[in-house]
CSV table of C-alpha atoms in Angstrom, one decimal:
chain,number,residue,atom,x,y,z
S,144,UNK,CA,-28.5,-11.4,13.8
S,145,UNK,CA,-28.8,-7.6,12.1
S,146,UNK,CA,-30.0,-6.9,8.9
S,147,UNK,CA,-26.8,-5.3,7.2
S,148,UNK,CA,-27.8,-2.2,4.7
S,149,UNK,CA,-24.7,-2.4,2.0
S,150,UNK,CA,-26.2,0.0,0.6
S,151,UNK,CA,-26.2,2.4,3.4
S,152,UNK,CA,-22.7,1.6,4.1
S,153,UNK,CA,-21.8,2.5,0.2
S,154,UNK,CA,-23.4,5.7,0.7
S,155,UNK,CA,-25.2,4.7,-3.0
S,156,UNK,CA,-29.5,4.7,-3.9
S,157,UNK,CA,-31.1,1.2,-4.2
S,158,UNK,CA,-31.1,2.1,-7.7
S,159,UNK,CA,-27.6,3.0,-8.1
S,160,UNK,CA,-25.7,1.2,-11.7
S,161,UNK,CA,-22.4,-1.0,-11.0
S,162,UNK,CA,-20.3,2.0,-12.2
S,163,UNK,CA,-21.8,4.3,-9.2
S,164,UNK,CA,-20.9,1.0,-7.0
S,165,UNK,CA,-17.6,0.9,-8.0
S,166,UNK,CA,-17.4,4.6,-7.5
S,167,UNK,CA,-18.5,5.0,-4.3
S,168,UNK,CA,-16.5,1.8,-2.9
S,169,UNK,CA,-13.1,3.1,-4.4
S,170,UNK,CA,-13.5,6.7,-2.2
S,171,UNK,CA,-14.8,4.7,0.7
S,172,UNK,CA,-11.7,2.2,0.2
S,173,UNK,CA,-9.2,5.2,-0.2
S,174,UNK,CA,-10.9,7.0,2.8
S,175,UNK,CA,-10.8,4.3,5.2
S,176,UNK,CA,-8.0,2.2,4.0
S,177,UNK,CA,-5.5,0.8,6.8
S,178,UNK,CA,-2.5,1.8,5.6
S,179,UNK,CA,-3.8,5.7,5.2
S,180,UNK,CA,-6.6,6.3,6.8
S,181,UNK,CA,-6.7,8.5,9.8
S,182,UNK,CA,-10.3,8.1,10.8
S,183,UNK,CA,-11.6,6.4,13.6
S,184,UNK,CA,-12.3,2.1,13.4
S,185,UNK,CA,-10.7,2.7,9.9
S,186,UNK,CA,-10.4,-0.9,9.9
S,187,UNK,CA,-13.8,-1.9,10.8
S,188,UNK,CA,-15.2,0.7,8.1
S,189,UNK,CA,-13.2,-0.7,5.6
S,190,UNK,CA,-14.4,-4.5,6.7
S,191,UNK,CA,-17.7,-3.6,6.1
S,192,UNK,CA,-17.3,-1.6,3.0
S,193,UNK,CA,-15.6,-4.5,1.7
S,194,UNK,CA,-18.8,-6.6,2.6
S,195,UNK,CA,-21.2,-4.3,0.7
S,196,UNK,CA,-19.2,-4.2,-2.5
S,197,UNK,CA,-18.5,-7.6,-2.5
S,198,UNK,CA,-22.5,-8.4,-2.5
S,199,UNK,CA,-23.5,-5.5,-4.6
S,200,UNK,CA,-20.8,-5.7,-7.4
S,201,UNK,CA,-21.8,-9.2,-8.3
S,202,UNK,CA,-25.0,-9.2,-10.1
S,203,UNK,CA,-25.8,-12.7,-8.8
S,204,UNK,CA,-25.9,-11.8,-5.4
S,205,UNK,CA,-26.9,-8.2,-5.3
S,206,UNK,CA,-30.2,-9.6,-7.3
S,207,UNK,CA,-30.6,-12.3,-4.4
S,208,UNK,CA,-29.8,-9.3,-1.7
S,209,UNK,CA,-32.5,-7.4,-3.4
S,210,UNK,CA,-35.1,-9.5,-3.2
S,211,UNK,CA,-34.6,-10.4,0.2
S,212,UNK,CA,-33.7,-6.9,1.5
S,213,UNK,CA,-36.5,-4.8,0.6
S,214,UNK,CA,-38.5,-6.2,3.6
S,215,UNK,CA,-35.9,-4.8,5.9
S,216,UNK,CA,-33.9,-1.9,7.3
S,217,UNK,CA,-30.2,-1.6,8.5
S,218,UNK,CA,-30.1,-3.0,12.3
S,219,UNK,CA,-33.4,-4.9,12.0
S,220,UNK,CA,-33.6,-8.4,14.0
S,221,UNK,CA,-32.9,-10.9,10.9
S,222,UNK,CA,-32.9,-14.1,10.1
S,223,UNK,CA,-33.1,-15.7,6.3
S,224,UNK,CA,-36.1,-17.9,5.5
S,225,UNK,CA,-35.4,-21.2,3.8
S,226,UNK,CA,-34.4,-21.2,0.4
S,227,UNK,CA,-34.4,-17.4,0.2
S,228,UNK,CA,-32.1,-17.4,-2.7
S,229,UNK,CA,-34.2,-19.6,-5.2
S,230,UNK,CA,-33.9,-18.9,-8.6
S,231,UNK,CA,-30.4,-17.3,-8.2
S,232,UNK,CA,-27.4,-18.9,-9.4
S,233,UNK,CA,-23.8,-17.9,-7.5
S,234,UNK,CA,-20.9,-18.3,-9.5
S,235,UNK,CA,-19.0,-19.7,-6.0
S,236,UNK,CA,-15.9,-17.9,-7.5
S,237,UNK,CA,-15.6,-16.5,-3.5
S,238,UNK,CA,-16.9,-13.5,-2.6
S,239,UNK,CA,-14.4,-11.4,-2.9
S,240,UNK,CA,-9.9,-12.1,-2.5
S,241,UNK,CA,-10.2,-10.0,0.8
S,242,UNK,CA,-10.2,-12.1,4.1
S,243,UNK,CA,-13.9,-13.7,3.7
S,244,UNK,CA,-13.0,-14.9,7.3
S,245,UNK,CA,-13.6,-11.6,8.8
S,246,UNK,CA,-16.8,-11.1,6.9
S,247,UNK,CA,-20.1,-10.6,9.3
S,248,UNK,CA,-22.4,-13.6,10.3
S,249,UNK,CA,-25.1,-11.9,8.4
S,250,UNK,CA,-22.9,-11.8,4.9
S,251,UNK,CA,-21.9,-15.9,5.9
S,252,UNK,CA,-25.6,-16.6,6.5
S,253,UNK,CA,-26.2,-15.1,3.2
S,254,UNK,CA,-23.3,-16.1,0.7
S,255,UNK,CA,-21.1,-18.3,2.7
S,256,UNK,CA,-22.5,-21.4,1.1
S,257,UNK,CA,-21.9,-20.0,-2.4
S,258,UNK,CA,-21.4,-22.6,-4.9
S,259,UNK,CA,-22.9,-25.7,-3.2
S,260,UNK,CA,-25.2,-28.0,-4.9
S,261,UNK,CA,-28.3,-26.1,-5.9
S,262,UNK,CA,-31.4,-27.8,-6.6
S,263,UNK,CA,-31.3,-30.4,-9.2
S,264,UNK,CA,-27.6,-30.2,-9.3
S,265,UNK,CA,-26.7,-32.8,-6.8
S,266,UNK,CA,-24.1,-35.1,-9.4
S,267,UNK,CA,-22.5,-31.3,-9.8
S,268,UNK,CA,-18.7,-31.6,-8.0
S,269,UNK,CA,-16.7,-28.9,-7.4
S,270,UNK,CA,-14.1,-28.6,-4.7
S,271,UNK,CA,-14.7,-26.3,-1.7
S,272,UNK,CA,-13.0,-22.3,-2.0
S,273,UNK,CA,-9.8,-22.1,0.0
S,274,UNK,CA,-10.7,-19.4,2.6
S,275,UNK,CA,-8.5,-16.4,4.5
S,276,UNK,CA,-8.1,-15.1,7.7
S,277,UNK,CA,-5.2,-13.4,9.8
S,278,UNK,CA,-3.6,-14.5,13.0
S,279,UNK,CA,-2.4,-12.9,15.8
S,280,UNK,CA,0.5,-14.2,18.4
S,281,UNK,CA,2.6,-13.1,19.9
S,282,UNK,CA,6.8,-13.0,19.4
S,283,UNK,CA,7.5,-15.6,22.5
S,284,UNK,CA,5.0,-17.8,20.7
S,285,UNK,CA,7.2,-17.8,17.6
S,286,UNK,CA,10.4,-18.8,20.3
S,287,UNK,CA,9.0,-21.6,21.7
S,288,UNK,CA,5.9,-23.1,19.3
S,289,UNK,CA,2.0,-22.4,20.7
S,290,UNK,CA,-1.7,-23.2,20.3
S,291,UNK,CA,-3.7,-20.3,19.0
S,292,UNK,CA,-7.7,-20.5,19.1
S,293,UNK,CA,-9.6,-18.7,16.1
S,294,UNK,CA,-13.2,-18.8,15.6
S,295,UNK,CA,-14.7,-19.3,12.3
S,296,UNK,CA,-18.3,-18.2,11.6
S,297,UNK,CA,-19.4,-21.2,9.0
S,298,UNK,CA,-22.6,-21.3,7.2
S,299,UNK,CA,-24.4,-24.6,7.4
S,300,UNK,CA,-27.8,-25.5,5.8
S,301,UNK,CA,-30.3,-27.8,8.4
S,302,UNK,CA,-32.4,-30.8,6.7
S,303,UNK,CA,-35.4,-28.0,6.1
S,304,UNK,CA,-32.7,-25.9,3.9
S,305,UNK,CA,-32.2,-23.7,6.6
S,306,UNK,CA,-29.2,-21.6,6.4
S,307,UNK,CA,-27.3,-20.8,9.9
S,308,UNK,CA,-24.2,-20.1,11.0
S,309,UNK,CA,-22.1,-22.1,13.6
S,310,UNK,CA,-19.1,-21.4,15.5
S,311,UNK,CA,-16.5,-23.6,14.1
S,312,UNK,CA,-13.4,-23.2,16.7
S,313,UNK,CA,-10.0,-24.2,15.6
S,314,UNK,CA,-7.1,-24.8,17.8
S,315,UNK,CA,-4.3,-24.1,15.6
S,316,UNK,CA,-0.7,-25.5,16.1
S,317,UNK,CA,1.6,-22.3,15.5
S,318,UNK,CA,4.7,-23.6,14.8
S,319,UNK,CA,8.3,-22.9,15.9
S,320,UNK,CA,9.9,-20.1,14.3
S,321,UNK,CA,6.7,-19.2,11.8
S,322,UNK,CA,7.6,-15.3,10.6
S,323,UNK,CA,5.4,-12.9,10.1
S,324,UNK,CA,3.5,-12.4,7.0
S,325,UNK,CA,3.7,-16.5,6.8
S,326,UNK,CA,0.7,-18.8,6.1
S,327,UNK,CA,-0.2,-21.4,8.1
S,328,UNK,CA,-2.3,-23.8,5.4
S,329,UNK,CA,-4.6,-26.0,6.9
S,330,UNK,CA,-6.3,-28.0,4.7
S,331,UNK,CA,-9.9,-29.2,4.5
S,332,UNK,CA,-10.9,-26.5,6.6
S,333,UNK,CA,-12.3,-24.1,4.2
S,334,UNK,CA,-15.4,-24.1,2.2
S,335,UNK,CA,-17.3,-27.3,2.0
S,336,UNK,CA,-16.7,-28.8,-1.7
S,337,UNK,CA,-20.0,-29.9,-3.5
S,338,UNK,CA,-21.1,-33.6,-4.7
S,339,UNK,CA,-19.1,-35.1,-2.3
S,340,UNK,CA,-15.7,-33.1,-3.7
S,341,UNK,CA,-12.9,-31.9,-0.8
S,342,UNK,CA,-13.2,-29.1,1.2
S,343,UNK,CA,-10.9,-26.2,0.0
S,344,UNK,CA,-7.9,-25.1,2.5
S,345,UNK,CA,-7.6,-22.5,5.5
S,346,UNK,CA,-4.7,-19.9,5.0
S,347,UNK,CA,-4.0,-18.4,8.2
S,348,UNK,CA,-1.3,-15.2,7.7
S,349,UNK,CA,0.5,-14.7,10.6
S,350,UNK,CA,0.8,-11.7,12.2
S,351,UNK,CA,3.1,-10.3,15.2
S,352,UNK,CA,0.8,-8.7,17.7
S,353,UNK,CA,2.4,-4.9,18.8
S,354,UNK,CA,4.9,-5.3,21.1
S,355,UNK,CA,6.9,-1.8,21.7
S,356,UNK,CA,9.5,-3.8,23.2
S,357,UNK,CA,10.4,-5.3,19.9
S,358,UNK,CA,10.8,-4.6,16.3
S,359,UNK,CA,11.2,-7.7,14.2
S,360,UNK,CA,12.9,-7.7,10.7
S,361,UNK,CA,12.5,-11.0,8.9
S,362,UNK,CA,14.0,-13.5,11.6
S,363,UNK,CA,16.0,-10.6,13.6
S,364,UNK,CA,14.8,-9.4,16.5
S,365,UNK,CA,15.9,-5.7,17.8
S,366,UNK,CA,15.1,-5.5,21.1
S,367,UNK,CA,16.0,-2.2,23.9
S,368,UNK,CA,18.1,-2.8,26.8
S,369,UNK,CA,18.1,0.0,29.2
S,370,UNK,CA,21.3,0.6,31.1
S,371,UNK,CA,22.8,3.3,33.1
S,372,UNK,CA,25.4,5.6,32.7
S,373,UNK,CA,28.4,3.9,34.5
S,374,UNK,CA,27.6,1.0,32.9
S,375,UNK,CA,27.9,2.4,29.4
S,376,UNK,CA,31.0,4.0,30.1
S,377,UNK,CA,32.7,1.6,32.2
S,378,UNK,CA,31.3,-1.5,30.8
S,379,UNK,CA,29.9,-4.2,33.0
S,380,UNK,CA,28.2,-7.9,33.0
S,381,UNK,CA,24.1,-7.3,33.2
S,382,UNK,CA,21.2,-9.6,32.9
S,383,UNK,CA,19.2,-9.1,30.1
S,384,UNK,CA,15.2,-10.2,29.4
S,385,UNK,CA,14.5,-11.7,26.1
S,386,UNK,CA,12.1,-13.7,24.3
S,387,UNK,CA,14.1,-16.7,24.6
S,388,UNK,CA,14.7,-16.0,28.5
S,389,UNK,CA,17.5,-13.9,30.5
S,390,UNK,CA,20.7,-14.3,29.4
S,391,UNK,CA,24.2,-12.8,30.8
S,392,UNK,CA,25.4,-10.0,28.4
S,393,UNK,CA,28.6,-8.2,28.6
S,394,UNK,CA,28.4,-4.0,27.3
S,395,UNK,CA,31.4,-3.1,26.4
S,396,UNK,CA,33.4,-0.1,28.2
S,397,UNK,CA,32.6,3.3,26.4
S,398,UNK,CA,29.3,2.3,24.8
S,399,UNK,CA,26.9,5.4,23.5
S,400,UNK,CA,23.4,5.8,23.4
S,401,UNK,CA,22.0,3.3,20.6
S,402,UNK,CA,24.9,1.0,20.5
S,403,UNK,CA,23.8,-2.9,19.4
S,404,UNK,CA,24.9,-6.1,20.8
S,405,UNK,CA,24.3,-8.8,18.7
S,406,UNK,CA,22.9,-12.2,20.2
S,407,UNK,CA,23.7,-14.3,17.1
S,408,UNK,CA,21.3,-17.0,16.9
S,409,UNK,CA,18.7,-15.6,19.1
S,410,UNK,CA,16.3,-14.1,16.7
S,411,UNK,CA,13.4,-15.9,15.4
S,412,UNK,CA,14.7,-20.0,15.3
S,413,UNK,CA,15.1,-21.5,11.8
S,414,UNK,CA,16.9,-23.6,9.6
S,415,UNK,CA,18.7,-20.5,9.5
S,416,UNK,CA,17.8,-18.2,13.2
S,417,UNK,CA,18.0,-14.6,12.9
S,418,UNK,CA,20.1,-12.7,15.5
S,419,UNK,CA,18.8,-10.2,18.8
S,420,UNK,CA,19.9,-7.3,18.7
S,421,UNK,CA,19.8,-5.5,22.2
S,422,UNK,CA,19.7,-1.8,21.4
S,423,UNK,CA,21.4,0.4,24.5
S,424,UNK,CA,19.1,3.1,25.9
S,425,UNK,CA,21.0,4.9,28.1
S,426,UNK,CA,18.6,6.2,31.1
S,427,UNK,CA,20.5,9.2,32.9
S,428,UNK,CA,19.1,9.1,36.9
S,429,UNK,CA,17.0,11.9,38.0
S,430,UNK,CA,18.8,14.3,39.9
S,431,UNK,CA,15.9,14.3,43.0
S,432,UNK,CA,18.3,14.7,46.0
S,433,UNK,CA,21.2,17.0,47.2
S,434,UNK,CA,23.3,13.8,46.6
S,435,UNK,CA,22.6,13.3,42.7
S,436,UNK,CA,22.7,16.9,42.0
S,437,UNK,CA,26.0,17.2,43.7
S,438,UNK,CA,27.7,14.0,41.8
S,439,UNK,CA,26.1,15.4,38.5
S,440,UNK,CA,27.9,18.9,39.8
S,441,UNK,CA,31.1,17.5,40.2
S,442,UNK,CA,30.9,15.6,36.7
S,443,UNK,CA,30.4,19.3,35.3
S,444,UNK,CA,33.2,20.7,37.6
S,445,UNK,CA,35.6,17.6,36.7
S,446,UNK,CA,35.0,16.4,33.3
S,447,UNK,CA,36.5,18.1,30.3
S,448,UNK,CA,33.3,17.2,28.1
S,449,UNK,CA,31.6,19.1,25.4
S,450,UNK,CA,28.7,17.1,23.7
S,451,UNK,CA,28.2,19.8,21.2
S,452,UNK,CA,31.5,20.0,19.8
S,453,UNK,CA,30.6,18.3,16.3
S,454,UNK,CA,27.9,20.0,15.5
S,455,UNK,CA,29.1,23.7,16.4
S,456,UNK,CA,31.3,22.8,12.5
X,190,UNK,CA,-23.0,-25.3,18.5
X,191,UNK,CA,-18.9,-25.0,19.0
X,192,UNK,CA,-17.3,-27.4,17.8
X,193,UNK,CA,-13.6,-28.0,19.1
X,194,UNK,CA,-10.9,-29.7,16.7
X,195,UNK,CA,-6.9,-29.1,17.4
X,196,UNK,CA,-5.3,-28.9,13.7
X,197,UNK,CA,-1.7,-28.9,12.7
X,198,UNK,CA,-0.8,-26.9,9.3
X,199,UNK,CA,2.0,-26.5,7.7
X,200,UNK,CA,4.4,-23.7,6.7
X,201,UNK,CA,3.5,-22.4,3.0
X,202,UNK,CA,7.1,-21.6,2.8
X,203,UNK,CA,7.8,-24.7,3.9
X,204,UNK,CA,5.5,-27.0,1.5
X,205,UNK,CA,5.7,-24.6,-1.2
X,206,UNK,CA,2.4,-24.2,-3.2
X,207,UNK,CA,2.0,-25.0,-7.1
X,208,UNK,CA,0.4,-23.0,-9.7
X,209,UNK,CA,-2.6,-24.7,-9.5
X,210,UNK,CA,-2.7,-24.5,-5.2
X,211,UNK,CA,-1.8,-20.7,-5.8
X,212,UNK,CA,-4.4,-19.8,-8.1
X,213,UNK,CA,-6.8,-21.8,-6.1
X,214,UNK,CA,-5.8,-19.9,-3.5
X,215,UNK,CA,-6.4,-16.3,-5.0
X,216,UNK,CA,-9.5,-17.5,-6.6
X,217,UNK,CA,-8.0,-17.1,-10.0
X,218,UNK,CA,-7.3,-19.1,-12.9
X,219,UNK,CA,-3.5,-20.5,-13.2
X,220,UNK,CA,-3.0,-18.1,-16.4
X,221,UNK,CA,-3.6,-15.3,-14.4
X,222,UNK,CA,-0.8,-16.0,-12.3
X,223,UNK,CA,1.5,-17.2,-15.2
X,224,UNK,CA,1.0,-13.8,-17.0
X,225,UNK,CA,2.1,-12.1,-13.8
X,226,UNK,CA,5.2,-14.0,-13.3
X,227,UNK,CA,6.5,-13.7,-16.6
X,228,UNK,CA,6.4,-9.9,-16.3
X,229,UNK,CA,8.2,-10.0,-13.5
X,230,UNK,CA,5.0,-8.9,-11.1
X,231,UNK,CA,5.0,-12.0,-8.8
X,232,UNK,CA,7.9,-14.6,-8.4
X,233,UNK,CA,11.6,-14.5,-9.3
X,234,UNK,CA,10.8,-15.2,-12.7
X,235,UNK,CA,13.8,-17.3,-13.2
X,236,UNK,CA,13.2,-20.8,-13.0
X,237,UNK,CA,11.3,-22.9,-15.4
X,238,UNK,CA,7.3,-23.3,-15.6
X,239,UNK,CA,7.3,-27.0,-14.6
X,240,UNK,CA,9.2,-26.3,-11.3
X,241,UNK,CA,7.3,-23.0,-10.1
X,242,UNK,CA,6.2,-23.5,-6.3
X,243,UNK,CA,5.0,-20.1,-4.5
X,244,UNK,CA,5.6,-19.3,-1.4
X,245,UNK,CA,3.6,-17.0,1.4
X,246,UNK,CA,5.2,-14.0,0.1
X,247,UNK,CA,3.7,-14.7,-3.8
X,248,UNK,CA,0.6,-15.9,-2.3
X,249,UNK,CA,-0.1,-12.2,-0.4
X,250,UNK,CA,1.4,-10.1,-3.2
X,251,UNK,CA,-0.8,-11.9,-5.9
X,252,UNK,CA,-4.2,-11.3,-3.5
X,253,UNK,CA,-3.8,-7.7,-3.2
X,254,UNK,CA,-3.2,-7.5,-6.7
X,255,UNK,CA,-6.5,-9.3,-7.7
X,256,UNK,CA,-7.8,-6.9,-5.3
X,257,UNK,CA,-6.3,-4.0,-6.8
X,258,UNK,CA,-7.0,-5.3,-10.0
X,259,UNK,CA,-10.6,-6.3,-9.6
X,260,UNK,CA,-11.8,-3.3,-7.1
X,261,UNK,CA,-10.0,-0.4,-8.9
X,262,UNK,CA,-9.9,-1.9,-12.7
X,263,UNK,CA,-5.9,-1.6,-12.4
X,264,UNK,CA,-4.0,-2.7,-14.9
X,265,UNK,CA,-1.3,-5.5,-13.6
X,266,UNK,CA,1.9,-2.5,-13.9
X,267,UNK,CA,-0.3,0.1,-11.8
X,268,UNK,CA,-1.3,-3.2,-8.9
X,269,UNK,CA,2.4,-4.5,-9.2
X,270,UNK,CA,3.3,-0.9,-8.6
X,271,UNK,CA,0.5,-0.5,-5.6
X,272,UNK,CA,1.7,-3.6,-4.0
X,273,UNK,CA,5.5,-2.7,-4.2
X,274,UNK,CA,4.4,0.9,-2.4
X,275,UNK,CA,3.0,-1.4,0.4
X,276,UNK,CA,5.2,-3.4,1.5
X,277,UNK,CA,8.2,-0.4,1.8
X,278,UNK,CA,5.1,1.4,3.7
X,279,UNK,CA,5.0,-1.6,6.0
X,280,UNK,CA,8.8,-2.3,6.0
X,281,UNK,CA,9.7,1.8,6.6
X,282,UNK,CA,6.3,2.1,9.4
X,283,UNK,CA,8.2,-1.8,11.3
X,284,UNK,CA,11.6,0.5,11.1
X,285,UNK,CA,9.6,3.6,12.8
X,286,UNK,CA,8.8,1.0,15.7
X,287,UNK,CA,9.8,1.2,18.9
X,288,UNK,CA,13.0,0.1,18.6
């Protein structure tokens, strides 16, 4: 494991006051945040940033980081002697309401086991933090129920006070038609509670992983469907691929470019299942050979057809 | 070590959280939650304080708002407001998809 320099990756002196802390992380976190950020790993960045400013805004743990960290630099081989963080006292309020899943080994090693029993303190009870972390399936998963594998980096203290961290591997149970931006709550699989207290809970948020085949809107499902031109105009019976499986769909006679067909039902399942939509896209064939050129030649001779004729006003 | 368990959660929007399991959740007091509900920040705000149960779409607006809150020293209106701008973002950039 690394030694992790937050204050390096704050861009802020050792010496820096909570107010230049809370300066510098709010230009990092509108610089690399997800949702605007066009630089590169944005999201790793903003990971880490998170990391540092939730150790160096708390005055609990940035005095404990300090202490320990002036022995090392960013990237050097570390591991925490026992009872490193004697003397300090962690709120165990959570480190911070980001995902604390995603935080490094190095920040769990450190601050994962905040709040548990300190010395002299063992008839202290408290029950364990409820912890966060995303998941990513995939849409069939939704359709037909799956079993996702996460790993959890959990800090655990040997007989000798030791702090490591284990690999804690979770096969979770994603059920059938689970939406995106749902938890999953698993409980007892969060923090460890203290004096014999429950562990706090697992809230996994579910998330779709990119599929440019689909775009999903609350339980409906909108989905392209390529077909060619004689079908569109004349209509005909095609097979269709969906998440639920191929099913049989009719497209009606003198369909455009962008025309939906609703599969009601076939969305995300439910109490109440949302519906596919299969979005026409209209794929003209090349014109490669004397043949195709000469059919797309006699369309142009034949056809009384002016595609412009809305927009000329 | 690795240790391998197969767990089976549940749905929050299925078993529905209460104030307590929320703001245990967000790693804030219940009162924090209370005060945004009753302005209208988190929740429908319409039914009555002993039957409030939050669901996964409370639970993610009311973290970012501590995070809003707590990182950036916003007051509830300006994180309500924050939040709100996020979700169109995310609803207008799932429209832009593929499809």
């Amino acid at each position: 494991m690394e030694f992790r320099d937050y204050y390096q990756i704050l861009g802020v002196a050792k010496t820096a006051t909570a107010d230049e802390v809370k300066k510098a992380y709010r230009r990092l976190a509108r610089k690399y945040h997800p949702d605007v950020s066009k630089e590169p790993e944005a999201e790793k960045h903003m990971k880490e940033v998170n990391e540092a400013n939730a150790v160096l805004s708390d005055p609990e743990k940035r005095a404990a980081y300090d202490q320990l960290g002036s022995r090392y630099r960013a990237g050097q081989e570390f591991q925490p002697p026992p009872d490193w963080d004697a003397g300090f006292e962690f709120s165990g309020r959570g480190p911070s309401p980001t995902d604390d899943a995603d935080f490094s080994d190095f920040f769990a090693n450190l601050f994962g086991h905040t709040g548990r029993a300190r010395h002299g303190a063992d008839d202290f009870r408290m029950r364990g933090q409820d912890r966060h972390a995303k998941i990513l399936i995939d849409l069939a998963d939704t359709y037909h129920g799956a079993t996702r594998t996460i790993t959890l980096h959990v800090p655990q203290a040997d007989e000798h006070g030791r702090v490591g961290v284990r690999e804690h591997s979770l096969h979770v149970q994603i059920p059938k038609g689970v939406k995106e931006g749902q938890h999953i709550r698993l409980s007892g699989q969060g923090s460890p509670g203290l004096g014999g207290s429950p562990a706090g809970d697992l809230f996994l948020e579910v998330q779709f992983a990119p599929d440019a085949r689909y775009r999903i809107e609350g339980r409906d499902v909108f989905q392209t469907l390529p077909v060619t031109p004689w079908e569109a105009a004349l209509g005909a019976s095609i097979e269709a691929p969906t998440p639920s499986g191929a099913v049989q769909v009719k497209v009606p006679g003198g369909s455009q470019n962008g025309r939906r067909l609703r599969l009601k039902g076939r969305g995300i399942p439910g109490a109440s299942p949302g519906d596919l939509y299969l979005v026409l896209d209209v794929v003209l064939p090349p014109a490669d050979s004397d043949k195709a050129r000469e059919l797309y030649a006699t369309m142009a001779r034949e056809l009384d057809f002016d595609p412009r004729g809305k927009v000329r006003g | 070590m690795t240790q391998n368990e197969i767990v089976t959660g549940v749905l929050v929007d299925e078993v529905t959280l209460t104030l307590e399991e929320a703001a245990q959740a967000c790693g804030v007091e219940p009162q924090w939650i209370v005060e945004r509900v009753e302005a209208g920040f988190l929740g429908d705000g319409s039914v009555q304080m002993t039957y409030w149960r939050f669901a996964s779409h409370d639970l993610t607006r009311a973290r970012r708002m501590r995070q809003l809150e707590s990182a950036f020293d916003a007051v509830p209106e300006l994180a309500a407001l924050v939040v709100d701008l996020q979700e169109e973002v995310a609803r207008l950039r799932r429209r832009l998809g593929s499809v």
